[in-house]
Coordinates of C-alpha atoms in Angstrom, one line a residue:
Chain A
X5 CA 0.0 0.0 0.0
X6 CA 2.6 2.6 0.8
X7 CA 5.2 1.7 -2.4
X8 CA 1.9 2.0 -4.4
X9 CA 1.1 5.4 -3.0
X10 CA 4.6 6.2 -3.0
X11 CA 4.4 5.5 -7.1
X12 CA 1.6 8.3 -7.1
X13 CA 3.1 10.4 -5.5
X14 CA 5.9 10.1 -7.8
X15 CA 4.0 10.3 -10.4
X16 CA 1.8 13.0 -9.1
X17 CA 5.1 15.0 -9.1
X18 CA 6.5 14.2 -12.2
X19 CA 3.1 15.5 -13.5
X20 CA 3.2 18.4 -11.7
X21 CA 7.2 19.1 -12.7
X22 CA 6.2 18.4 -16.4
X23 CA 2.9 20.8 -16.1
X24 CA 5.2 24.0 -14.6
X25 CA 8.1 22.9 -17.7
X26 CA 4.8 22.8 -20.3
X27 CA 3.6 25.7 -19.0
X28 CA 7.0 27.8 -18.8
X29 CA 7.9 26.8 -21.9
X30 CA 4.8 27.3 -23.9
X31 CA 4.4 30.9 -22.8
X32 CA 8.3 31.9 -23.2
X33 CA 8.2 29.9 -26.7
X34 CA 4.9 31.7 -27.7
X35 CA 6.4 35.2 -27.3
X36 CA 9.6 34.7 -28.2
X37 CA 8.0 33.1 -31.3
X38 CA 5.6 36.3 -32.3
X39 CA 8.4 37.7 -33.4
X40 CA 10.0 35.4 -35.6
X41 CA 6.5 35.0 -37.4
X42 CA 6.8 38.7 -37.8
X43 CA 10.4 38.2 -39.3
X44 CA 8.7 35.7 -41.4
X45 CA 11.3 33.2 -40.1
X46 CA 8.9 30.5 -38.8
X47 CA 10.7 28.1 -40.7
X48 CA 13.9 29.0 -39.6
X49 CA 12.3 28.7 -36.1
X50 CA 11.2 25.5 -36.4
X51 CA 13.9 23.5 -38.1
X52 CA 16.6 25.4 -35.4
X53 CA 14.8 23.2 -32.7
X54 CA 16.1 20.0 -34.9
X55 CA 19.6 21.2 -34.4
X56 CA 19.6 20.4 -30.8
X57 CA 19.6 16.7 -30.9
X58 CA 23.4 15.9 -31.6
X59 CA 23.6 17.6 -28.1
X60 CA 20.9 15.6 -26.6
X61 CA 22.6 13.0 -27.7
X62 CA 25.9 13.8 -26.1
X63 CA 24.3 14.7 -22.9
X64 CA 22.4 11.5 -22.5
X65 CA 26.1 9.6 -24.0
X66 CA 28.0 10.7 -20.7
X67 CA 25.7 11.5 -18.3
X68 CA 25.3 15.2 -18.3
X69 CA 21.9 17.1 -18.2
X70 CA 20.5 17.1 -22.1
X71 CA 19.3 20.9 -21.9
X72 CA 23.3 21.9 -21.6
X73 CA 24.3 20.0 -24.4
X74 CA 21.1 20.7 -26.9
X75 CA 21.4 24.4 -25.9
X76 CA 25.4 24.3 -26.6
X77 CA 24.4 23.1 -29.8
X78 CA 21.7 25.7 -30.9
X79 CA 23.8 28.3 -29.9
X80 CA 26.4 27.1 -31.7
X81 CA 24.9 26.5 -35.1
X82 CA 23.2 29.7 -34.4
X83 CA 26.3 31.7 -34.4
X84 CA 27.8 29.5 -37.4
X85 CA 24.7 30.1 -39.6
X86 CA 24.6 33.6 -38.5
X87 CA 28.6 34.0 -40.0
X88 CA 28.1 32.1 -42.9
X89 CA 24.9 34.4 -43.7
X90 CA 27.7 37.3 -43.6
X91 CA 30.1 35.8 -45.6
X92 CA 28.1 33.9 -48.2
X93 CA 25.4 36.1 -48.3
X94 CA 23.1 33.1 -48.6
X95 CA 19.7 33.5 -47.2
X96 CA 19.1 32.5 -43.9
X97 CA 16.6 30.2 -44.8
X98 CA 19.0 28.3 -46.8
X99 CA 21.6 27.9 -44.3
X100 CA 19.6 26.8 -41.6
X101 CA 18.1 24.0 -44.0
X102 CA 22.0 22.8 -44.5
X103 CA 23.2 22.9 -40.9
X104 CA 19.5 21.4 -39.9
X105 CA 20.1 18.4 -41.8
X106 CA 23.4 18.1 -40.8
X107 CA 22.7 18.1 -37.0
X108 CA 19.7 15.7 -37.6
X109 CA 21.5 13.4 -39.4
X110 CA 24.7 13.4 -36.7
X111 CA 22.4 13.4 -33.7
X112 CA 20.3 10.1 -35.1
X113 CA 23.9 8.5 -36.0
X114 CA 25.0 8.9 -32.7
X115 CA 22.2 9.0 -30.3
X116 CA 21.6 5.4 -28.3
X117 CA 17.9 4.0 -30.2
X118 CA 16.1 3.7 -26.8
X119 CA 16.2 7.1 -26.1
X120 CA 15.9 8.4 -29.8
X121 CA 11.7 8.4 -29.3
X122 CA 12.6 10.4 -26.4
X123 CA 14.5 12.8 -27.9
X124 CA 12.7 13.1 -31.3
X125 CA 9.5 13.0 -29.3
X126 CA 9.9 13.9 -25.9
X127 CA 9.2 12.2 -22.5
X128 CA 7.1 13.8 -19.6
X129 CA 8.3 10.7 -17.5
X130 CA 11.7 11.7 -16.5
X131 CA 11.3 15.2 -16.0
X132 CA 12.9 16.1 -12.6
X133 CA 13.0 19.2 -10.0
X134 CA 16.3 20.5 -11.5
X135 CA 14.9 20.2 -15.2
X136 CA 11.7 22.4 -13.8
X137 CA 13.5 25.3 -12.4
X138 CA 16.3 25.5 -15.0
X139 CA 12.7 25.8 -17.3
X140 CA 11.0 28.5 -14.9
X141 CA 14.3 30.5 -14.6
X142 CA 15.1 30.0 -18.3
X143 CA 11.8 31.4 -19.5
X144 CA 11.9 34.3 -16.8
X145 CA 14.9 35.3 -18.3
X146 CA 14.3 34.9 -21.9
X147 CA 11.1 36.4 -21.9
X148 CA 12.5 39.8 -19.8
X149 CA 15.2 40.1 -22.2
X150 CA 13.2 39.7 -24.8
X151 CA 10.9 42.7 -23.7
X152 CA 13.9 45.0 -23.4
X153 CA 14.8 44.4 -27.3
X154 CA 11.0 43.7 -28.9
X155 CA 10.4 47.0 -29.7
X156 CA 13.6 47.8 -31.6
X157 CA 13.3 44.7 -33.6
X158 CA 9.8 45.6 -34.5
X159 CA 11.0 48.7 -35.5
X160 CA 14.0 47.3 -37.4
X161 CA 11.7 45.0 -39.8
X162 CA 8.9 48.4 -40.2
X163 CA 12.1 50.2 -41.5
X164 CA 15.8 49.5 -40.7
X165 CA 16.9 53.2 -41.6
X166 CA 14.1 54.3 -38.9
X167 CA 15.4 51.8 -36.3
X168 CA 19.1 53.0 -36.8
X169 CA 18.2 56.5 -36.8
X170 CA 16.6 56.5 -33.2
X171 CA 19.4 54.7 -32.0
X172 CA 18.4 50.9 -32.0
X173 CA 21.6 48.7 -32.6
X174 CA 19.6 46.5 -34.9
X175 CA 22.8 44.4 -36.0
X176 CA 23.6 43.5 -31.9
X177 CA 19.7 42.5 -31.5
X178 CA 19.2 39.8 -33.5
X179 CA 21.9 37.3 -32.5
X180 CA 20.6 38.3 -28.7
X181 CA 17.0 37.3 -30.3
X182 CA 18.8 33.8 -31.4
X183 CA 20.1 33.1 -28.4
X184 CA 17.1 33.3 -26.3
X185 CA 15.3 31.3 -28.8
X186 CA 17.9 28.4 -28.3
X187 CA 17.7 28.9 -24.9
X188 CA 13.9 28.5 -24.7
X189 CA 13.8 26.1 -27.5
X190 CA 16.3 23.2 -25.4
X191 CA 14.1 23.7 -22.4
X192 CA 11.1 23.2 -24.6
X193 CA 12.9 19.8 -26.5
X194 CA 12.4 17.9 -22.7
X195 CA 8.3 18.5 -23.3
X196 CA 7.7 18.3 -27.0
X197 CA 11.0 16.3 -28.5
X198 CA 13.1 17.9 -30.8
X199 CA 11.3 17.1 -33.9
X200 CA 8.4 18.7 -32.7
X201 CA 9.4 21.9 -30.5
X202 CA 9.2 24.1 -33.6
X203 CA 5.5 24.0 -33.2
X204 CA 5.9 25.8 -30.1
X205 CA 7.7 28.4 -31.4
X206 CA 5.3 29.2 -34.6
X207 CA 1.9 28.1 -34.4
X208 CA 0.8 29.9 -31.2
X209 CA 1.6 32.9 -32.6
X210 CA 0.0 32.2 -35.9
X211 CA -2.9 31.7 -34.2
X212 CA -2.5 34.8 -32.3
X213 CA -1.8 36.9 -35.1
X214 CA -4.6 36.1 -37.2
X215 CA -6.5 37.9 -34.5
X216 CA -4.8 40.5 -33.2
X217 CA -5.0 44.1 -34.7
X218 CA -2.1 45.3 -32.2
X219 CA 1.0 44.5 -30.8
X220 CA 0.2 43.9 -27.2
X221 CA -2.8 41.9 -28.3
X222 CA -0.4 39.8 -30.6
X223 CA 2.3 38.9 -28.4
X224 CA 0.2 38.3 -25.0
X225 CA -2.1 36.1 -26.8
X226 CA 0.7 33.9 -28.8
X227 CA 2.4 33.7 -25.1
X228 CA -0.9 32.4 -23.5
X229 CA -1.7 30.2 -26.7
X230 CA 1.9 28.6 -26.6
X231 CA 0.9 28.2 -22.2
X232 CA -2.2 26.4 -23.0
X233 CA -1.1 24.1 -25.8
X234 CA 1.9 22.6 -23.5
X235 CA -0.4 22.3 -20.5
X236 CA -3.3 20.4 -22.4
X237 CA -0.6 18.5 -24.2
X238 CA 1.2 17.4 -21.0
X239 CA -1.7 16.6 -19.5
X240 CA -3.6 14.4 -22.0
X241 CA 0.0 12.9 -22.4
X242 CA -0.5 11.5 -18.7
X243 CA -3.9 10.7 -18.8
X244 CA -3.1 8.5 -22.4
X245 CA 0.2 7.4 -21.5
X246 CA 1.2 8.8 -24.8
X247 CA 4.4 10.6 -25.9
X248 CA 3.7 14.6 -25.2
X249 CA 4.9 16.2 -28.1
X250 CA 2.1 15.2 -30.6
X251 CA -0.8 15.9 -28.5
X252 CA 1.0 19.6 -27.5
X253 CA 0.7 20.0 -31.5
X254 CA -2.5 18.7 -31.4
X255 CA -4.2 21.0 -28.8
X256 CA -2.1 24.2 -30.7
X257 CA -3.4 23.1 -34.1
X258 CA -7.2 23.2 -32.2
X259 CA -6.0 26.9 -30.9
X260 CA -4.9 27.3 -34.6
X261 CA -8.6 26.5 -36.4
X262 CA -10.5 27.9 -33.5
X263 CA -8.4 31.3 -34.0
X264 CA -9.4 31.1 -37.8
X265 CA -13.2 30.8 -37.4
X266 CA -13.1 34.0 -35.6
X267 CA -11.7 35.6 -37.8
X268 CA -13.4 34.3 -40.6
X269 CA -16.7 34.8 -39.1
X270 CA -15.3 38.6 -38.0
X271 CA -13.0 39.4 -40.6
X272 CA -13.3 43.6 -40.2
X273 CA -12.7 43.3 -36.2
X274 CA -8.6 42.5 -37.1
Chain B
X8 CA 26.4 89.6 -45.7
X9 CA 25.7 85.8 -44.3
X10 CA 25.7 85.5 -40.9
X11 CA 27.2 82.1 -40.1
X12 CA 24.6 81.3 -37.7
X13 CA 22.0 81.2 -40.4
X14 CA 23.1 78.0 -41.2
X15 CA 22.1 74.6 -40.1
X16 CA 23.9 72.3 -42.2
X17 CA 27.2 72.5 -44.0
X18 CA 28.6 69.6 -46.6
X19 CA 32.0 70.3 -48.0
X20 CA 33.5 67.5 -50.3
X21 CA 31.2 65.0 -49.3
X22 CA 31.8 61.6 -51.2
X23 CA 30.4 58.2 -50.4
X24 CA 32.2 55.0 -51.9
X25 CA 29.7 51.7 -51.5
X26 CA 31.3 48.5 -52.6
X27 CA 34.6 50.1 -55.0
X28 CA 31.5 52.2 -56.3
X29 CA 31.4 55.8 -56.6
X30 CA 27.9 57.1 -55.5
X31 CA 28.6 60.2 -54.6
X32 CA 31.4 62.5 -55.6
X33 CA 32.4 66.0 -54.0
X34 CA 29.0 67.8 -53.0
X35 CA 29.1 70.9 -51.5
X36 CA 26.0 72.8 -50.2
X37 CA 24.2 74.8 -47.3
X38 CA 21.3 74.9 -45.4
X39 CA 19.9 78.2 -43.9
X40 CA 17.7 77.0 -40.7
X41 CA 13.9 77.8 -41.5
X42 CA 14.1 77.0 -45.4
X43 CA 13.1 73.7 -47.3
X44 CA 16.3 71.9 -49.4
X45 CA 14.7 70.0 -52.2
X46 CA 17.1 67.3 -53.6
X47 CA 16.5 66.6 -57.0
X48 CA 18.1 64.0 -59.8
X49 CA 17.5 60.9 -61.5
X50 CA 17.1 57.4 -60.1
X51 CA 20.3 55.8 -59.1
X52 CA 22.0 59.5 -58.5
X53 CA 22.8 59.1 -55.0
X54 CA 19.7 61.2 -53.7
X55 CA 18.9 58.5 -50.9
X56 CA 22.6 57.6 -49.8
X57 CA 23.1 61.8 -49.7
X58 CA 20.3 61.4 -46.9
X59 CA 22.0 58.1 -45.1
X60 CA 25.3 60.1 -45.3
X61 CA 23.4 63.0 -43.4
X62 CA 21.8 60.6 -41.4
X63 CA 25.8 59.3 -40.5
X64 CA 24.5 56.1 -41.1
X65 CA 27.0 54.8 -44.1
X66 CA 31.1 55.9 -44.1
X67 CA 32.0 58.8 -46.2
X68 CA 34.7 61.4 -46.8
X69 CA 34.5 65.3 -46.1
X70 CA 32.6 67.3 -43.8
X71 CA 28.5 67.2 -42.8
X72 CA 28.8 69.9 -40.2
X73 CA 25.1 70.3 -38.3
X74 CA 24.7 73.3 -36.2
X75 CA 25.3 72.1 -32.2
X76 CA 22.2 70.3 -30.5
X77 CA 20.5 70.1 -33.9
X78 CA 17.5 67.1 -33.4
X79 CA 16.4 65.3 -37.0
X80 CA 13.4 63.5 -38.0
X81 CA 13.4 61.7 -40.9
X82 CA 10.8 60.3 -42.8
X83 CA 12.0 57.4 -45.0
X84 CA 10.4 56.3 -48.6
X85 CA 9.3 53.0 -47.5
X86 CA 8.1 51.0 -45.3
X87 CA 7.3 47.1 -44.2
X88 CA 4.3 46.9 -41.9
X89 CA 2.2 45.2 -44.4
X90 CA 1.4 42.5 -42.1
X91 CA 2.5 43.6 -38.7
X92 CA 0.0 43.7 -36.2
X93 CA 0.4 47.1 -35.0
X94 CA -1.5 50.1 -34.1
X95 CA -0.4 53.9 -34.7
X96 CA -0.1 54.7 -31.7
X97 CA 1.9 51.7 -30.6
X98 CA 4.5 52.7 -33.6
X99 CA 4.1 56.5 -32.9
X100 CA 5.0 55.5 -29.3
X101 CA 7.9 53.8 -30.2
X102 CA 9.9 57.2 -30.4
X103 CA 7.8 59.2 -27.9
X104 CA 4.3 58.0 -25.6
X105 CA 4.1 61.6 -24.0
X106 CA 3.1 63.9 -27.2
X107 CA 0.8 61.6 -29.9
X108 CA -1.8 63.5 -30.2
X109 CA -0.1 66.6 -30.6
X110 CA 1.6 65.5 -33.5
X111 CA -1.2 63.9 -35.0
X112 CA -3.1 67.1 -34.7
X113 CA -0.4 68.9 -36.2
X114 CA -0.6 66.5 -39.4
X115 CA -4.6 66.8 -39.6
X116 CA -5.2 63.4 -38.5
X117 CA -8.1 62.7 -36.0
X118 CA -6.2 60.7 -32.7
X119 CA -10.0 59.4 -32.1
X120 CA -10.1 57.7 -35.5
X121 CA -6.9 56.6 -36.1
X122 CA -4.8 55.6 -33.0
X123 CA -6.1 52.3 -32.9
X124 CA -5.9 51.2 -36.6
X125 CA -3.6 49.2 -37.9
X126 CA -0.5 50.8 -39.6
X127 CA -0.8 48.2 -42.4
X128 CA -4.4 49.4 -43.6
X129 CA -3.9 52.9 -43.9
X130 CA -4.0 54.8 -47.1
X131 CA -0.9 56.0 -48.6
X132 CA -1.7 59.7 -47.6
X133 CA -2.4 58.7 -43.9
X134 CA 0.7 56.3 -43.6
X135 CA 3.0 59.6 -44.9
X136 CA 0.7 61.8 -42.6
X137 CA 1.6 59.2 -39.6
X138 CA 5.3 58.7 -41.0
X139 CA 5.8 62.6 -40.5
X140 CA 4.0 62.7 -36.8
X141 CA 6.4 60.5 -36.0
X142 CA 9.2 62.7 -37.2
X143 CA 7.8 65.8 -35.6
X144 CA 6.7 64.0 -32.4
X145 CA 10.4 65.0 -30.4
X146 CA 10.1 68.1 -32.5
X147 CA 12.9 68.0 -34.5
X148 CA 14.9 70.9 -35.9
X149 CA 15.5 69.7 -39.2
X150 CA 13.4 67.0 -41.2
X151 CA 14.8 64.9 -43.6
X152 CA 11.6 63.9 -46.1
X153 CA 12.5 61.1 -48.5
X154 CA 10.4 61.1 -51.5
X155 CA 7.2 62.7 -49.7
X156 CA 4.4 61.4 -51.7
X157 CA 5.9 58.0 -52.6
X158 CA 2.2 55.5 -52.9
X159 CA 0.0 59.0 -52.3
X160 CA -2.5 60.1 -54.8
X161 CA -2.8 63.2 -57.0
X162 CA -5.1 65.3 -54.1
X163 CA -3.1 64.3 -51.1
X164 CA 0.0 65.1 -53.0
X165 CA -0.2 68.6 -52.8
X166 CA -1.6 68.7 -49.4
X167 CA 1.3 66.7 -48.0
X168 CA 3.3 69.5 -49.4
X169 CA 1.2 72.4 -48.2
X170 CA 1.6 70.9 -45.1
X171 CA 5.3 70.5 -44.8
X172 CA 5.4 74.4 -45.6
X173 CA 2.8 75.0 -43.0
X174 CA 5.0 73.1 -40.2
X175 CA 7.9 74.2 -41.7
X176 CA 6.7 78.1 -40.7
X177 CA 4.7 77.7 -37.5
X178 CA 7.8 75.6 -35.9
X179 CA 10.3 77.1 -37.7
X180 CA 11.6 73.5 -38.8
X181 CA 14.3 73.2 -41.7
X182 CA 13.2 71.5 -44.4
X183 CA 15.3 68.8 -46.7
X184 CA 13.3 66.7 -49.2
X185 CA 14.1 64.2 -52.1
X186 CA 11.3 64.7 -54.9
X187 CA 11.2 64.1 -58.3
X188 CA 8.7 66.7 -59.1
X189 CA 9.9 69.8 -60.8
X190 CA 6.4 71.3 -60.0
X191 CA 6.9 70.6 -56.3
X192 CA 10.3 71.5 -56.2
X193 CA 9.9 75.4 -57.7
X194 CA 6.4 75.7 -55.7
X195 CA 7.3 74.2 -51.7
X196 CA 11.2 74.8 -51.4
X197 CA 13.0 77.4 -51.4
X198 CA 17.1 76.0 -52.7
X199 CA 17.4 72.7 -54.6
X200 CA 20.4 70.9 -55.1
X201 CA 20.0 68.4 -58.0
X202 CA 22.2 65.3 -58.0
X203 CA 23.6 63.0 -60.7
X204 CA 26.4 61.2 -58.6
X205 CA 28.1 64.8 -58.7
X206 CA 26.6 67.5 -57.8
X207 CA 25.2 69.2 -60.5
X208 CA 23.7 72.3 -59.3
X209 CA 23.1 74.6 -56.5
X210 CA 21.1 77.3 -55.9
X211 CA 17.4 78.8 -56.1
X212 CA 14.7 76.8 -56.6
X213 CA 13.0 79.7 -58.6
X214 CA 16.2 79.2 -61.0
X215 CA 14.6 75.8 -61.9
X216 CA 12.0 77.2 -64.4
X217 CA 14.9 78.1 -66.7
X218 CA 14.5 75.6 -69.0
X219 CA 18.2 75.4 -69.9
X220 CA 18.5 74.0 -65.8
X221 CA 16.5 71.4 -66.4
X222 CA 19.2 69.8 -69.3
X223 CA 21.7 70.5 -66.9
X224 CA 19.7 68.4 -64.3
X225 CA 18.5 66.0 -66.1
X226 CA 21.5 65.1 -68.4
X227 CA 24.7 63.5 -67.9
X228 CA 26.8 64.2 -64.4
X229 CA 28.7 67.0 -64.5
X230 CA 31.2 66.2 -62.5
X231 CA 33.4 68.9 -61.6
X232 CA 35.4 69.7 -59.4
X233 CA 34.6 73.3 -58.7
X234 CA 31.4 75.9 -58.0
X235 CA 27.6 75.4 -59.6
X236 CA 27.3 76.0 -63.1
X237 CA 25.6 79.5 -63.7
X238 CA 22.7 79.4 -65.8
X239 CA 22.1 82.6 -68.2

């Protein structure tokens, strides 16, 4: 009786860790996301999450907490596609399409194949205390730094000569803006899998978007959409003992179509 | 005789190399404060860089001396908010929250009717109107107008321009402007300086309805190396 109510309350916890790390994630994803569907990089966005798994991999090779080495790995190829964009002069789009399959391809050589679901996927089952506050603390801080340089970005894609007259360093934003989207996006991978974290990033703020008519409007409701599509997911995920990362789609797609109607049924309101 | 405090601008061998390209070569001219510049010349001339040079936002060589504490607002040509979900007065805020509806007043625009639309679904006279509230809104001493009526129609041509000379006396607020328009240009400023990578001339706008100016203006760069060509 007690090491079956012990397994609850294991269980019970796990569910609540994974719930706060859904939650966290989804929100810091969703606004960090409404601007790279305003940069019309939601591509880019999603196939940067697939970069992560060669660190996964590594992390769960020797032991070390995944988020570190999927994060090193973002930043990286952030940084790397970022140069060769300078030098080559190739567009963005392009590079990230290289270095994605690149990273995909090295991650599923090297990865061990019972935790490849995991990673591609994502688990709710092993997420633990320390994985929940390096989410709340990583989403905190994205999303604050993310406020201090949303404006001047918004400003930079309205008109670049505009932003650099008033004195917005428009050049120095955008690798910041990358670096908080890897950030977010390995906390995200833990909830979602890496093939799927992407989502996270663009649909919520599709859906937000298509009925917003302002800025404020736009970004607070892609940040609650991306909140409420990891909660549901995360939860139906326990309650159907099924891998959390399809069902978080799922619920965001429903958020998606729901957000449509409206607007097709009030197109002059947006 | 010119008093040198007249003056709010002064460019002396200004030259701007992009890429091993020439785009603009040894200009020289003057701004008095209170008086509209109209900057005039072909496509590809260099009018737009001349502004970014102004602006110090791209390298070049010489001198762009502005009078001390001088504030600009510049309005540029274009702009991307097609699709961006955002209101006029969140952009008009952008630069200054504390003075909106003053500004918009001072363009002719309603605050009631127009602060919360979007800034992607307003006509090209209202975007312009907007673009120069947003200029005016830390009022500026100088503004820098690219292209003024770039997307307006015929009517709200002319009252964008009756309206820059209207701000341009109540606030005293120096004038420089890129326009195409040789109508424009003679009626709403007062100096032109027309560009073909060189500067090809300086002076009175008036001076423009010599026909003989206009080949000058329009023809190949003069490029030399030494005052404005006279015209008889």
């Amino acid at each position: 009786m007690n090491q079956a109510q012990r397994l609850i309350d294991l269980m019970l916890e796990t569910l609540i860790f994974s719930l706060i790390v859904g939650i966290s994630v989804g929100v810091a994803a969703g606004y960090l996301g409404s601007l790279m569907v305003l940069e019309k990089m939601a591509l880019v966005g999603d196939a940067l999450s697939h970069v992560a798994l060669p660190g996964l991999a590594l992390g769960i090779l020797y032991g070390f907490n995944p988020f570190f080495g999927a994060f090193a790995f973002l930043f990286a190829s952030a940084v790397l596609i970022w140069q060769l964009g300078r030098i080559t002069k190739l567009s963005f789009e392009t590079l990230v399409g290289a270095v994605f399959t690149l990273s995909l391809a090295i991650g599923i050589l090297i990865i061990p194949e019972p935790e490849l679901l995991e990673a591609l996927f994502g688990d709710i089952t092993t997420v633990s205390l320390m994985d929940t506050i390096i989410a709340i603390v990583v989403s905190i801080v994205a999303i604050l730094l993310t406020r201090t340089i949303y404006k001047g970005i918004v400003l930079g894609m309205i008109s670049e000569e505009l932003a650099i007259s008033k004195g917005v360093k428009v050049a120095r934003m955008n690798p910041l803006y990358l670096l908080l989207v890897s950030m977010t996006v390995a906390i995200g991978i833990k909830i979602t899998g890496t093939l799927l974290v992407g989502f996270l990033v663009v649909t919520p703020a599709a859906a937000a978007k298509t009925i917003s008519s302002n800025l404020s409007r736009y970004s607070m409701l892609s940040s609650i959409f991306g909140g409420v599509s990891a909660f549901s997911g995360v939860l139906l995920s326990s309650y159907l003992n099924l891998h959390p990362g399809p069902l978080v789609v799922l619920a965001g797609i429903v958020i998606f179509f729901t957000a449509v109607l409206i607007r097709w049924t009030k197109p002059s309101s947006f | 005789m010119d008093n040198p405090d007249d003056y709010i601008l002064r460019v002396s061998n200004l030259s701007v190399t992009i890429q091993d390209q020439i785009i603009l070569d040894n200009i020289n001219f003057e701004v008095k404060k209170g008086t509209t510049l109209a900057i005039m010349g072909p496509n590809g001339a260099g009018k737009t860089v001349l502004f970014r040079a102004l602006l110090n936002l791209v390298p070049y060589s010489g001198k762009i001396e502005w009078r001390d504490k001088i504030k600009t607002g510049y309005v540029p040509q274009n702009l991307s908010a097609g699709d961006i979900p955002i209101s006029v007065k969140e952009f008009l805020s952008f630069k200054d929250a504390s003075n909106i509806e003053n500004s918009l007043s001072a363009v002719g625009l309603d605050s009631k009717n127009i602060l919360d639309k979007r800034l992607g679904v307003l006509s090209g006279g209202q975007l312009r109107r907007v673009l120069i509230a947003w200029a005016i809104i830390d009022k500026p001493d100088v503004l820098l107008f690219d292209e003024p009526t770039t997307g307006v129609d015929l009517d709200s041509e002319e009252s964008i321009y009756m309206m820059l000379r209207d701000l341009s006396k109540k606030y005293g607020i120096t004038v420089i402007i890129i326009s195409h328009d040789v109508h424009i240009v003679t009626e709403y400023s007062d100096y032109m300086l027309a560009l073909n990578k060189c500067m090809n001339f300086f002076g009175e706008s008036k001076e423009l309805k010599n026909p003989s100016l206009q080949t000058i203006i329009y023809g190949e760069p003069v490029c030399r190396h030494e005052p404005s060509p006279t015209v008889d």
